[in-house]
Amino acid sequence: ENTVKRHLKAIFAKLEVNNRAAAVARLLG
């Protein structure tokens, strides 16, 4: 169970970074 939670956290962390990068790219035009 802990392994699954850790895996999901890693996936969500990556998605968050990608979303933030996309938002910054959009702001920079």
Coordinates of N, CA and C in Angstrom, one line a residue:
E1 N 0.8 -1.2 0.0 CA 0.0 0.0 0.0 C 0.9 1.3 0.0
N2 N 1.9 1.2 0.8 CA 2.8 2.4 0.9 C 3.5 2.6 -0.5
T3 N 3.8 1.5 -1.1 CA 4.5 1.6 -2.4 C 3.6 2.3 -3.4
V4 N 2.3 1.9 -3.4 CA 1.3 2.5 -4.4 C 1.2 3.9 -4.1
K5 N 1.1 4.3 -2.8 CA 0.9 5.7 -2.5 C 2.1 6.5 -2.9
R6 N 3.3 5.9 -2.7 CA 4.6 6.6 -3.1 C 4.6 6.8 -4.6
H7 N 4.1 5.8 -5.3 CA 4.1 5.8 -6.8 C 3.2 6.9 -7.3
L8 N 2.0 7.0 -6.7 CA 1.0 8.0 -7.1 C 1.5 9.4 -6.8
K9 N 2.2 9.5 -5.6 CA 2.7 10.8 -5.3 C 3.8 11.3 -6.3
A10 N 4.6 10.3 -6.8 CA 5.6 10.6 -7.8 C 4.9 11.1 -9.1
I11 N 3.9 10.3 -9.5 CA 3.2 10.7 -10.7 C 2.5 12.1 -10.6
F12 N 1.9 12.3 -9.5 CA 1.2 13.6 -9.3 C 2.2 14.7 -9.3
A13 N 3.4 14.5 -8.7 CA 4.5 15.5 -8.6 C 4.9 15.8 -10.0
K14 N 5.1 14.8 -10.9 CA 5.5 15.0 -12.3 C 4.4 15.8 -13.0
L15 N 3.2 15.5 -12.8 CA 2.1 16.2 -13.5 C 2.1 17.6 -13.1
E16 N 2.3 17.9 -11.8 CA 2.3 19.2 -11.2 C 3.4 20.0 -11.9
V17 N 4.6 19.4 -12.0 CA 5.7 20.1 -12.6 C 5.4 20.4 -14.1
N18 N 4.8 19.5 -14.8 CA 4.5 19.7 -16.2 C 3.5 20.8 -16.3
N19 N 2.5 20.8 -15.5 CA 1.4 21.8 -15.6 C 2.0 23.2 -15.3
R20 N 2.9 23.3 -14.3 CA 3.5 24.5 -13.9 C 4.4 25.0 -15.1
A21 N 5.1 24.1 -15.7 CA 6.0 24.5 -16.8 C 5.2 25.0 -18.0
A22 N 4.0 24.3 -18.2 CA 3.1 24.7 -19.3 C 2.6 26.1 -19.0
A23 N 2.2 26.4 -17.8 CA 1.6 27.7 -17.4 C 2.7 28.8 -17.6
V24 N 3.9 28.5 -17.2 CA 5.0 29.5 -17.3 C 5.3 29.7 -18.8
A25 N 5.3 28.6 -19.6 CA 5.5 28.8 -21.0 C 4.4 29.6 -21.7
R26 N 3.2 29.5 -21.2 CA 2.0 30.2 -21.7 C 2.2 31.7 -21.4
L27 N 2.7 32.0 -20.1 CA 2.9 33.3 -19.7 C 4.0 34.0 -20.5
L28 N 5.0 33.3 -20.8 CA 6.2 33.8 -21.5 C 5.8 34.0 -23.0
G29 N 4.7 33.3 -23.4 CA 4.3 33.5 -24.8 C 5.0 32.6 -25.8

